[in-house]
Amino acid sequence: MKRAPGWRLTETDAAGWDAAWRQTHEPALTQSREYAESLCRTVRCRARLFLIHDAHGLVRGMTVTLVREVPWLGGVARINRGPVACGPPWSG
């Protein structure tokens, strides 16, 4: 799959995530940082937080990736419930 020119994915911390979370449009609880962190305590994985920036540097989305280490095989990563849209409304 091709990536849109100028778009990038950056890892963030809880403070950066929370700032972007306030700009989301109707997010689900299962897409929140708190949900991912509680899930990680149960399933023994790590939550990595990512922001999706457009070509102008605006945060347009965010996603939590759950990473689980598997001995002798490496690891498995999955995105929990897909990315969340945020930032100013998109124009066609």
Backbone as CSV, one residue per row, in Angstrom:
resi,resn,N_x,N_y,N_z,CA_x,CA_y,CA_z,C_x,C_y,C_z
1,MET,0.839,-1.171,0.000,0.000,0.000,0.000,0.885,1.235,0.000
2,LYS,0.548,2.201,-0.841,1.321,3.436,-0.929,0.923,4.396,0.176
3,ARG,1.902,5.111,0.651,1.683,6.129,1.673,1.542,7.475,0.981
4,ALA,0.637,8.298,1.468,0.442,9.629,0.892,1.715,10.448,1.068
5,PRO,2.140,11.226,0.050,3.366,12.006,0.171,3.303,12.991,1.327
6,GLY,4.358,13.025,2.119,4.450,13.976,3.199,3.822,13.518,4.504
7,TRP,3.043,12.458,4.487,2.436,11.959,5.716,3.480,11.172,6.487
8,ARG,3.419,11.252,7.834,4.382,10.484,8.626,3.745,10.013,9.920
9,LEU,4.353,9.004,10.483,3.916,8.394,11.725,4.997,8.633,12.758
10,THR,4.643,9.205,13.914,5.631,9.458,14.960,5.140,8.861,16.273
11,GLU,6.071,8.275,17.018,5.719,7.744,18.330,5.652,8.906,19.310
12,THR,4.738,8.816,20.268,4.550,9.884,21.241,4.454,9.306,22.646
13,ASP,4.446,10.198,23.618,4.274,9.784,25.011,2.828,10.065,25.440
14,ALA,2.531,9.783,26.696,1.168,9.964,27.204,0.700,11.411,27.093
15,ALA,1.578,12.370,27.359,1.192,13.789,27.285,0.841,14.191,25.856
16,GLY,1.649,13.771,24.879,1.359,14.069,23.480,0.075,13.404,23.017
17,TRP,-0.138,12.174,23.470,-1.356,11.432,23.134,-2.587,12.156,23.687
18,ASP,-2.509,12.550,24.965,-3.648,13.199,25.605,-3.998,14.527,24.937
19,ALA,-2.985,15.264,24.496,-3.230,16.529,23.798,-3.959,16.281,22.476
20,ALA,-3.533,15.266,21.743,-4.193,14.943,20.471,-5.574,14.341,20.709
21,TRP,-5.725,13.577,21.789,-7.003,12.922,22.108,-8.121,13.953,22.274
22,ARG,-7.784,15.126,22.794,-8.784,16.173,22.981,-9.306,16.717,21.646
23,GLN,-8.639,16.421,20.549,-9.053,16.894,19.224,-9.797,15.828,18.423
24,THR,-10.061,14.656,19.026,-10.689,13.566,18.283,-12.168,13.825,18.043
25,HIS,-12.704,13.123,17.065,-14.112,13.224,16.719,-14.798,11.914,17.087
26,GLU,-15.531,11.895,18.184,-16.299,10.747,18.648,-15.486,9.457,18.755
27,PRO,-14.432,9.440,19.570,-13.644,8.206,19.708,-14.369,7.183,20.577
28,ALA,-14.010,5.924,20.403,-14.553,4.846,21.231,-13.617,4.610,22.409
29,LEU,-14.158,4.156,23.519,-13.355,3.867,24.700,-12.242,2.874,24.372
30,THR,-12.523,1.904,23.499,-11.523,0.886,23.169,-10.360,1.427,22.349
31,GLN,-10.431,2.685,21.946,-9.327,3.309,21.225,-8.500,4.213,22.134
32,SER,-8.819,4.260,23.404,-8.131,5.162,24.323,-6.827,4.564,24.854
33,ARG,-5.955,5.444,25.310,-4.675,5.028,25.901,-4.917,4.237,27.173
34,GLU,-5.858,4.671,27.983,-6.150,4.003,29.246,-6.631,2.574,29.026
35,TYR,-7.473,2.378,28.022,-7.953,1.031,27.704,-6.786,0.140,27.288
36,ALA,-5.912,0.661,26.431,-4.757,-0.115,25.976,-3.843,-0.474,27.137
37,GLU,-3.620,0.471,28.045,-2.750,0.199,29.182,-3.349,-0.854,30.105
38,SER,-4.663,-0.823,30.320,-5.278,-1.838,31.163,-5.265,-3.197,30.472
39,LEU,-5.436,-3.213,29.162,-5.352,-4.458,28.405,-3.945,-5.049,28.494
40,CYS,-2.944,-4.202,28.449,-1.558,-4.668,28.520,-1.234,-5.289,29.881
41,ARG,-1.851,-4.812,30.919,-1.632,-5.432,32.235,-2.227,-6.838,32.274
42,THR,-3.277,-7.074,31.526,-3.942,-8.368,31.500,-3.254,-9.347,30.553
43,VAL,-2.870,-8.879,29.376,-2.363,-9.754,28.319,-0.836,-9.781,28.236
44,ARG,-0.172,-8.970,29.043,1.291,-8.878,29.028,1.823,-8.441,27.664
45,CYS,1.502,-7.236,27.318,2.020,-6.635,26.090,2.416,-5.201,26.413
46,ARG,2.953,-4.492,25.420,3.302,-3.073,25.576,2.421,-2.269,24.635
47,ALA,2.009,-1.107,25.092,1.240,-0.204,24.242,2.189,0.857,23.702
48,ARG,2.248,1.000,22.382,3.035,2.061,21.751,2.056,3.020,21.100
49,LEU,2.240,4.296,21.394,1.324,5.339,20.941,1.904,6.073,19.743
50,PHE,1.126,6.202,18.684,1.583,6.863,17.466,0.610,7.944,17.029
51,LEU,1.165,9.040,16.511,0.387,10.108,15.906,0.627,10.077,14.405
52,ILE,-0.416,10.367,13.631,-0.336,10.403,12.171,-0.408,11.869,11.756
53,HIS,0.656,12.363,11.120,0.737,13.765,10.698,0.534,13.862,9.190
54,ASP,-0.157,14.907,8.739,-0.316,15.126,7.307,0.896,15.872,6.746
55,ALA,0.855,16.218,5.476,1.980,16.881,4.806,2.280,18.252,5.405
56,HIS,1.320,18.859,6.102,1.511,20.172,6.707,1.919,20.081,8.172
57,GLY,2.084,18.864,8.682,2.495,18.673,10.067,1.355,18.622,11.072
58,LEU,0.105,18.727,10.594,-1.044,18.651,11.493,-1.308,17.199,11.884
59,VAL,-1.690,16.987,13.130,-2.052,15.640,13.578,-3.436,15.323,13.031
60,ARG,-3.529,14.306,12.188,-4.788,13.923,11.555,-5.351,12.625,12.105
61,GLY,-4.522,11.889,12.859,-4.990,10.624,13.411,-4.033,10.125,14.476
62,MET,-4.464,9.093,15.157,-3.635,8.494,16.188,-4.016,7.029,16.316
63,THR,-3.060,6.229,16.754,-3.323,4.806,16.899,-2.491,4.220,18.026
64,VAL,-3.047,3.224,18.680,-2.335,2.465,19.705,-1.944,1.140,19.074
65,THR,-0.675,0.797,19.164,-0.201,-0.501,18.689,0.176,-1.328,19.901
66,LEU,-0.405,-2.516,20.001,-0.094,-3.427,21.098,0.988,-4.380,20.624
67,VAL,2.096,-4.435,21.355,3.243,-5.259,20.971,3.423,-6.347,22.026
68,ARG,3.445,-7.575,21.584,3.641,-8.710,22.493,4.865,-9.488,22.042
69,GLU,5.806,-9.657,22.950,7.029,-10.408,22.664,6.715,-11.904,22.725
70,VAL,7.205,-12.644,21.742,7.027,-14.094,21.707,8.422,-14.715,21.726
71,PRO,8.758,-15.443,22.804,10.101,-16.028,22.900,10.435,-16.886,21.677
72,TRP,11.633,-16.738,21.189,12.201,-17.470,20.053,11.575,-17.119,18.713
73,LEU,10.537,-16.321,18.682,9.912,-15.951,17.413,9.989,-14.460,17.129
74,GLY,10.244,-13.660,18.134,10.270,-12.208,17.953,9.101,-11.574,18.655
75,GLY,8.137,-11.102,17.893,6.990,-10.454,18.512,5.844,-10.297,17.540
76,VAL,4.722,-9.907,18.101,3.519,-9.678,17.320,3.018,-8.279,17.662
77,ALA,2.656,-7.513,16.646,2.112,-6.174,16.861,0.744,-6.106,16.198
78,ARG,-0.190,-5.471,16.900,-1.517,-5.278,16.296,-2.067,-3.918,16.689
79,ILE,-2.837,-3.361,15.788,-3.490,-2.080,16.053,-4.845,-2.393,16.664
80,ASN,-5.083,-1.824,17.818,-6.321,-2.066,18.544,-7.426,-1.150,18.032
81,ARG,-8.419,-1.677,17.337,-9.607,-0.956,16.889,-9.365,0.122,15.834
82,GLY,-8.261,0.102,15.136,-8.041,1.058,14.070,-7.675,2.449,14.546
83,PRO,-7.224,3.300,13.631,-6.830,4.659,14.025,-8.036,5.538,14.333
84,VAL,-7.777,6.595,15.070,-8.786,7.589,15.440,-8.494,8.851,14.637
85,ALA,-9.515,9.442,14.020,-9.336,10.704,13.293,-9.363,11.864,14.270
86,CYS,-8.505,12.849,14.044,-8.503,14.030,14.898,-7.972,15.226,14.119
87,GLY,-8.024,16.384,14.743,-7.568,17.597,14.100,-8.709,18.308,13.410
88,PRO,-8.384,19.317,12.624,-9.425,20.077,11.919,-10.125,19.176,10.891
89,PRO,-11.364,19.483,10.566,-12.099,18.676,9.585,-11.372,18.614,8.251
90,TRP,-11.481,17.475,7.607,-10.853,17.291,6.289,-11.696,17.941,5.224
91,SER,-11.033,18.486,4.232,-11.772,19.048,3.097,-11.435,18.245,1.851
92,GLY,-12.403,18.098,0.990,-12.269,17.254,-0.185,-11.363,17.837,-1.169
